[in-house]
């Protein structure tokens, strides 16, 4: 009813356009009001604890990395857990990717690999990303459920329409990296009519193994190649805006320095549907998507000889409806529903001639399902010019199941797995949980330019399919499970309970003439945090000890606390965008397992960065200093390596020729040798040399970038 | 294949989530009721809906809207039938320059208290134009403070609206479309939610309480 009313209203509005224009002479015209968009396009509150990395910043840095998570390290509190060359897993304030909601254009992408090699952000390329929004700390429940650590949303270009006639616009880019001989390119072309628009985006990127800094030498298993293509059609009219996007991703190879396996083939296609409508009562957002992924692991050159195919097939479907209803200038009510379905097969074909890996297919997960149905209600109130509040409640019901499984064989060599499979098949594997979440955020302007935000959230996340249903207890089978890069074996746990986190977070924001400062402390307590406990030491086939242990996922208690600081000072202001700016940030974090009393795994040590950015006319120059303290708080359960402190110097130069933008940068200019504090252990090197070391960071790389917009 | 949503998830799942959804919505509805009960609705319901009124003849006196709260004119005050030249003058100086006259106009987060407008200044014929210029600023700030969030599209929608002598929104329409129905509707909704506006200076002729406002979406 309301819909048709709104439609009539708009038709009327358009039909009376002419007389209105004729009358406009007599009206008093007021100056324009400028309205900025939230990057997501949805009317969600963006808390102070959040950040947006925009196209300009991404363009400046896209020559340096093909890894979207690596880009996010510039956001205070965000770190990247090392995976492949385009598959780092982002972590927000110590909470790893599996605890975050990561979406692309608002569509979630699921874990589709026992090592999380094809992480959600691996389907994005910095060259074609429009913006990345990070909600750290307390995210409103409307931003999504089934996460306890925050939200990362990557958006590609929004549809464009021409005022009249049709227009063509786009962006082309290419880059070269000296370290690893990396290169790549991208294209975005939009053909826009008044009410129809089509956008193609495509990118390609590849690299050889990179060299570590100083004397670290080549880091094995760090090569990669991938390509992504997508076509989006959009139509607007009295009904609103409809977007239909289809895409294809192909990665022929990606080495993993800190995993026993490499990715040898990853193909994924998707269809996304989106609807945006504005009505009298408010905004309607509907999204639906389907994604099909075929993922294969085996050994790339550095890990040969040997073979061990491991295949994963995943289908996901989701649909979500969100309503945003402003009731008055003060109150806005939001509500929404979301359904998400994941189906996953994970099987390891037998290896001909292998006593151990045969004669049958190892069925790791058999038609495993994870379905989630969620709904939320949220109320935002602008009490007055100083005080704003958002409170919301959310319920998600997660149900999971998995079919029966089988080991490679039932001989002596597979006895552990054979017994584990029998126990798994006999157990009741169906699980269902109702998880509730709530969030409350209050923003208060203490004075002009000074605001304080306080937030509390209770969030819950159910275990993922691998945490719950991995069952192999043989040394080799368990070492295939896990996204930790530590070489250890992991066994799933049918009895896992959902993680429940209570977070208190604050952000004090102060801005003045030419400066800004943000201080954001936080504390999170997690009940039933899914960590791992010791099962046994892993021995090799001869019964000799190895550096690895077998662990099992288990619910523990954990807490995280820390503070993120960031600030900026304009040292000099010139005409237009000219000027010199000094910016700095610092993050300090403690993650503690309260059950075993030790530090949590992969917690970023104290780190800071300072950069001086100078812009004059077409020239842009930047110096950046990145400092990370030593990492001595390590997880003893996983034998996490200690890493030393290091400082890196990066130089960037950009020149705008008008039609073409050039950039030259030197990352790790001094070729400093260092180890990645969140890198885990370098298994590619270990297999080739027998020496075990942490994964070294990249040595000096001189990168050239070229881009043009039309 | 294998993608059939929710196969095998029995009615139990739907029941639980249905109940949960119901409970949430009941909660939300209760919230709305509580909120609307807490303070008198600032926007009257029926006519304040986005009724699009086609203004036929400018000379016609304003059609009396049901809710129109007409302040009695100060006794015997002559109708300030300002000549067109005078009427345009403040507008031109105002609209020149890039939104300059407004002191603070920070782009990011202006939040104006929905406070009552200050008592109207004493009506003095010679000061009427000053008063009207000040009122335009006050009106602009009132609306700008309630600016919406954009929808990720760019365009400029110009809305034309008419106020009652008390500052209530009588009608609003699109005078210049942004090219996107969504943006046009957001612009209209913004005006509706901003009503009531600050009361115009007393004695202002109703023909003069017609404004146009460009809303630029970025």
PDB file of N, CA and C in Angstrom, chain A residues 338-370:
ATOM      1  N   UNK A 338      17.735 -12.089   8.085  1.00  0.00           N
ATOM      2  CA  UNK A 338      18.838 -12.580   7.276  1.00  0.00           C
ATOM      3  C   UNK A 338      18.824 -14.104   7.300  1.00  0.00           C
ATOM      4  N   UNK A 339      19.030 -14.685   6.144  1.00  0.00           N
ATOM      5  CA  UNK A 339      19.153 -16.135   6.074  1.00  0.00           C
ATOM      6  C   UNK A 339      20.450 -16.451   5.359  1.00  0.00           C
ATOM      7  N   UNK A 340      21.188 -17.403   5.897  1.00  0.00           N
ATOM      8  CA  UNK A 340      22.447 -17.764   5.260  1.00  0.00           C
ATOM      9  C   UNK A 340      22.598 -19.281   5.278  1.00  0.00           C
ATOM     10  N   UNK A 341      22.954 -19.826   4.136  1.00  0.00           N
ATOM     11  CA  UNK A 341      23.086 -21.270   4.004  1.00  0.00           C
ATOM     12  C   UNK A 341      24.455 -21.596   3.435  1.00  0.00           C
ATOM     13  N   UNK A 342      25.142 -22.506   4.086  1.00  0.00           N
ATOM     14  CA  UNK A 342      26.452 -22.954   3.591  1.00  0.00           C
ATOM     15  C   UNK A 342      26.432 -24.474   3.470  1.00  0.00           C
ATOM     16  N   UNK A 343      26.901 -24.960   2.353  1.00  0.00           N
ATOM     17  CA  UNK A 343      26.996 -26.405   2.110  1.00  0.00           C
ATOM     18  C   UNK A 343      28.424 -26.697   1.701  1.00  0.00           C
ATOM     19  N   UNK A 344      29.036 -27.694   2.315  1.00  0.00           N
ATOM     20  CA  UNK A 344      30.463 -27.899   2.091  1.00  0.00           C
ATOM     21  C   UNK A 344      30.817 -29.377   2.026  1.00  0.00           C
ATOM     22  N   UNK A 345      31.559 -29.724   0.987  1.00  0.00           N
ATOM     23  CA  UNK A 345      32.133 -31.062   0.853  1.00  0.00           C
ATOM     24  C   UNK A 345      33.647 -30.914   0.885  1.00  0.00           C
ATOM     25  N   UNK A 346      34.319 -31.735   1.671  1.00  0.00           N
ATOM     26  CA  UNK A 346      35.782 -31.661   1.730  1.00  0.00           C
ATOM     27  C   UNK A 346      36.303 -33.088   1.654  1.00  0.00           C
ATOM     28  N   UNK A 347      36.998 -33.417   0.566  1.00  0.00           N
ATOM     29  CA  UNK A 347      37.447 -34.808   0.390  1.00  0.00           C
ATOM     30  C   UNK A 347      38.837 -34.831  -0.227  1.00  0.00           C
ATOM     31  N   UNK A 348      39.586 -35.849   0.148  1.00  0.00           N
ATOM     32  CA  UNK A 348      40.977 -35.950  -0.269  1.00  0.00           C
ATOM     33  C   UNK A 348      41.152 -37.245  -1.053  1.00  0.00           C
ATOM     34  N   UNK A 349      41.233 -37.159  -2.398  1.00  0.00           N
ATOM     35  CA  UNK A 349      41.327 -38.379  -3.206  1.00  0.00           C
ATOM     36  C   UNK A 349      42.575 -39.188  -2.844  1.00  0.00           C
ATOM     37  N   UNK A 350      42.508 -40.513  -3.045  1.00  0.00           N
ATOM     38  CA  UNK A 350      43.659 -41.349  -2.711  1.00  0.00           C
ATOM     39  C   UNK A 350      44.844 -41.030  -3.611  1.00  0.00           C
ATOM     40  N   UNK A 351      46.039 -41.243  -3.063  1.00  0.00           N
ATOM     41  CA  UNK A 351      47.259 -41.011  -3.847  1.00  0.00           C
ATOM     42  C   UNK A 351      47.747 -42.357  -4.358  1.00  0.00           C
ATOM     43  N   UNK A 352      47.801 -42.551  -5.695  1.00  0.00           N
ATOM     44  CA  UNK A 352      48.216 -43.857  -6.241  1.00  0.00           C
ATOM     45  C   UNK A 352      49.592 -44.252  -5.707  1.00  0.00           C
ATOM     46  N   UNK A 353      49.706 -45.490  -5.273  1.00  0.00           N
ATOM     47  CA  UNK A 353      50.994 -45.993  -4.813  1.00  0.00           C
ATOM     48  C   UNK A 353      51.325 -45.650  -3.383  1.00  0.00           C
ATOM     49  N   UNK A 354      50.456 -44.874  -2.727  1.00  0.00           N
ATOM     50  CA  UNK A 354      50.755 -44.503  -1.343  1.00  0.00           C
ATOM     51  C   UNK A 354      50.096 -45.500  -0.395  1.00  0.00           C
ATOM     52  N   UNK A 355      50.883 -46.066   0.507  1.00  0.00           N
ATOM     53  CA  UNK A 355      50.353 -46.989   1.506  1.00  0.00           C
ATOM     54  C   UNK A 355      49.405 -46.252   2.459  1.00  0.00           C
ATOM     55  N   UNK A 356      49.802 -45.001   2.752  1.00  0.00           N
ATOM     56  CA  UNK A 356      49.092 -44.277   3.802  1.00  0.00           C
ATOM     57  C   UNK A 356      47.854 -43.552   3.260  1.00  0.00           C
ATOM     58  N   UNK A 357      48.028 -42.945   2.057  1.00  0.00           N
ATOM     59  CA  UNK A 357      46.928 -42.132   1.525  1.00  0.00           C
ATOM     60  C   UNK A 357      46.151 -42.931   0.484  1.00  0.00           C
ATOM     61  N   UNK A 358      45.518 -43.973   0.892  1.00  0.00           N
ATOM     62  CA  UNK A 358      44.725 -44.824   0.030  1.00  0.00           C
ATOM     63  C   UNK A 358      44.260 -46.027   0.830  1.00  0.00           C
ATOM     64  N   UNK A 359      43.509 -46.868   0.277  1.00  0.00           N
ATOM     65  CA  UNK A 359      43.032 -46.871  -1.121  1.00  0.00           C
ATOM     66  C   UNK A 359      41.767 -46.034  -1.323  1.00  0.00           C
ATOM     67  N   UNK A 360      41.170 -45.557  -0.209  1.00  0.00           N
ATOM     68  CA  UNK A 360      39.893 -44.838  -0.368  1.00  0.00           C
ATOM     69  C   UNK A 360      40.092 -43.326  -0.365  1.00  0.00           C
ATOM     70  N   UNK A 361      39.042 -42.647  -0.712  1.00  0.00           N
ATOM     71  CA  UNK A 361      39.038 -41.187  -0.566  1.00  0.00           C
ATOM     72  C   UNK A 361      38.848 -40.853   0.905  1.00  0.00           C
ATOM     73  N   UNK A 362      39.658 -39.953   1.404  1.00  0.00           N
ATOM     74  CA  UNK A 362      39.485 -39.482   2.780  1.00  0.00           C
ATOM     75  C   UNK A 362      38.352 -38.455   2.759  1.00  0.00           C
ATOM     76  N   UNK A 363      37.261 -38.766   3.430  1.00  0.00           N
ATOM     77  CA  UNK A 363      36.142 -37.822   3.465  1.00  0.00           C
ATOM     78  C   UNK A 363      36.252 -37.004   4.738  1.00  0.00           C
ATOM     79  N   UNK A 364      36.655 -35.756   4.584  1.00  0.00           N
ATOM     80  CA  UNK A 364      36.881 -34.900   5.747  1.00  0.00           C
ATOM     81  C   UNK A 364      35.574 -34.292   6.236  1.00  0.00           C
ATOM     82  N   UNK A 365      34.835 -33.652   5.330  1.00  0.00           N
ATOM     83  CA  UNK A 365      33.490 -33.185   5.665  1.00  0.00           C
ATOM     84  C   UNK A 365      32.568 -33.645   4.556  1.00  0.00           C
ATOM     85  N   UNK A 366      31.476 -34.253   4.937  1.00  0.00           N
ATOM     86  CA  UNK A 366      30.568 -34.817   3.955  1.00  0.00           C
ATOM     87  C   UNK A 366      29.254 -34.049   3.971  1.00  0.00           C
ATOM     88  N   UNK A 367      29.037 -33.261   2.934  1.00  0.00           N
ATOM     89  CA  UNK A 367      27.803 -32.470   2.832  1.00  0.00           C
ATOM     90  C   UNK A 367      27.491 -31.780   4.152  1.00  0.00           C
ATOM     91  N   UNK A 368      28.496 -31.114   4.689  1.00  0.00           N
ATOM     92  CA  UNK A 368      28.290 -30.399   5.946  1.00  0.00           C
ATOM     93  C   UNK A 368      27.469 -29.150   5.681  1.00  0.00           C
ATOM     94  N   UNK A 369      26.565 -28.852   6.578  1.00  0.00           N
ATOM     95  CA  UNK A 369      25.691 -27.685   6.401  1.00  0.00           C
ATOM     96  C   UNK A 369      25.797 -26.769   7.600  1.00  0.00           C
ATOM     97  N   UNK A 370      25.691 -25.500   7.300  1.00  0.00           N
ATOM     98  CA  UNK A 370      25.612 -24.512   8.383  1.00  0.00           C
ATOM     99  C   UNK A 370      24.590 -23.477   7.934  1.00  0.00           C
TER     100      UNK A 370
END
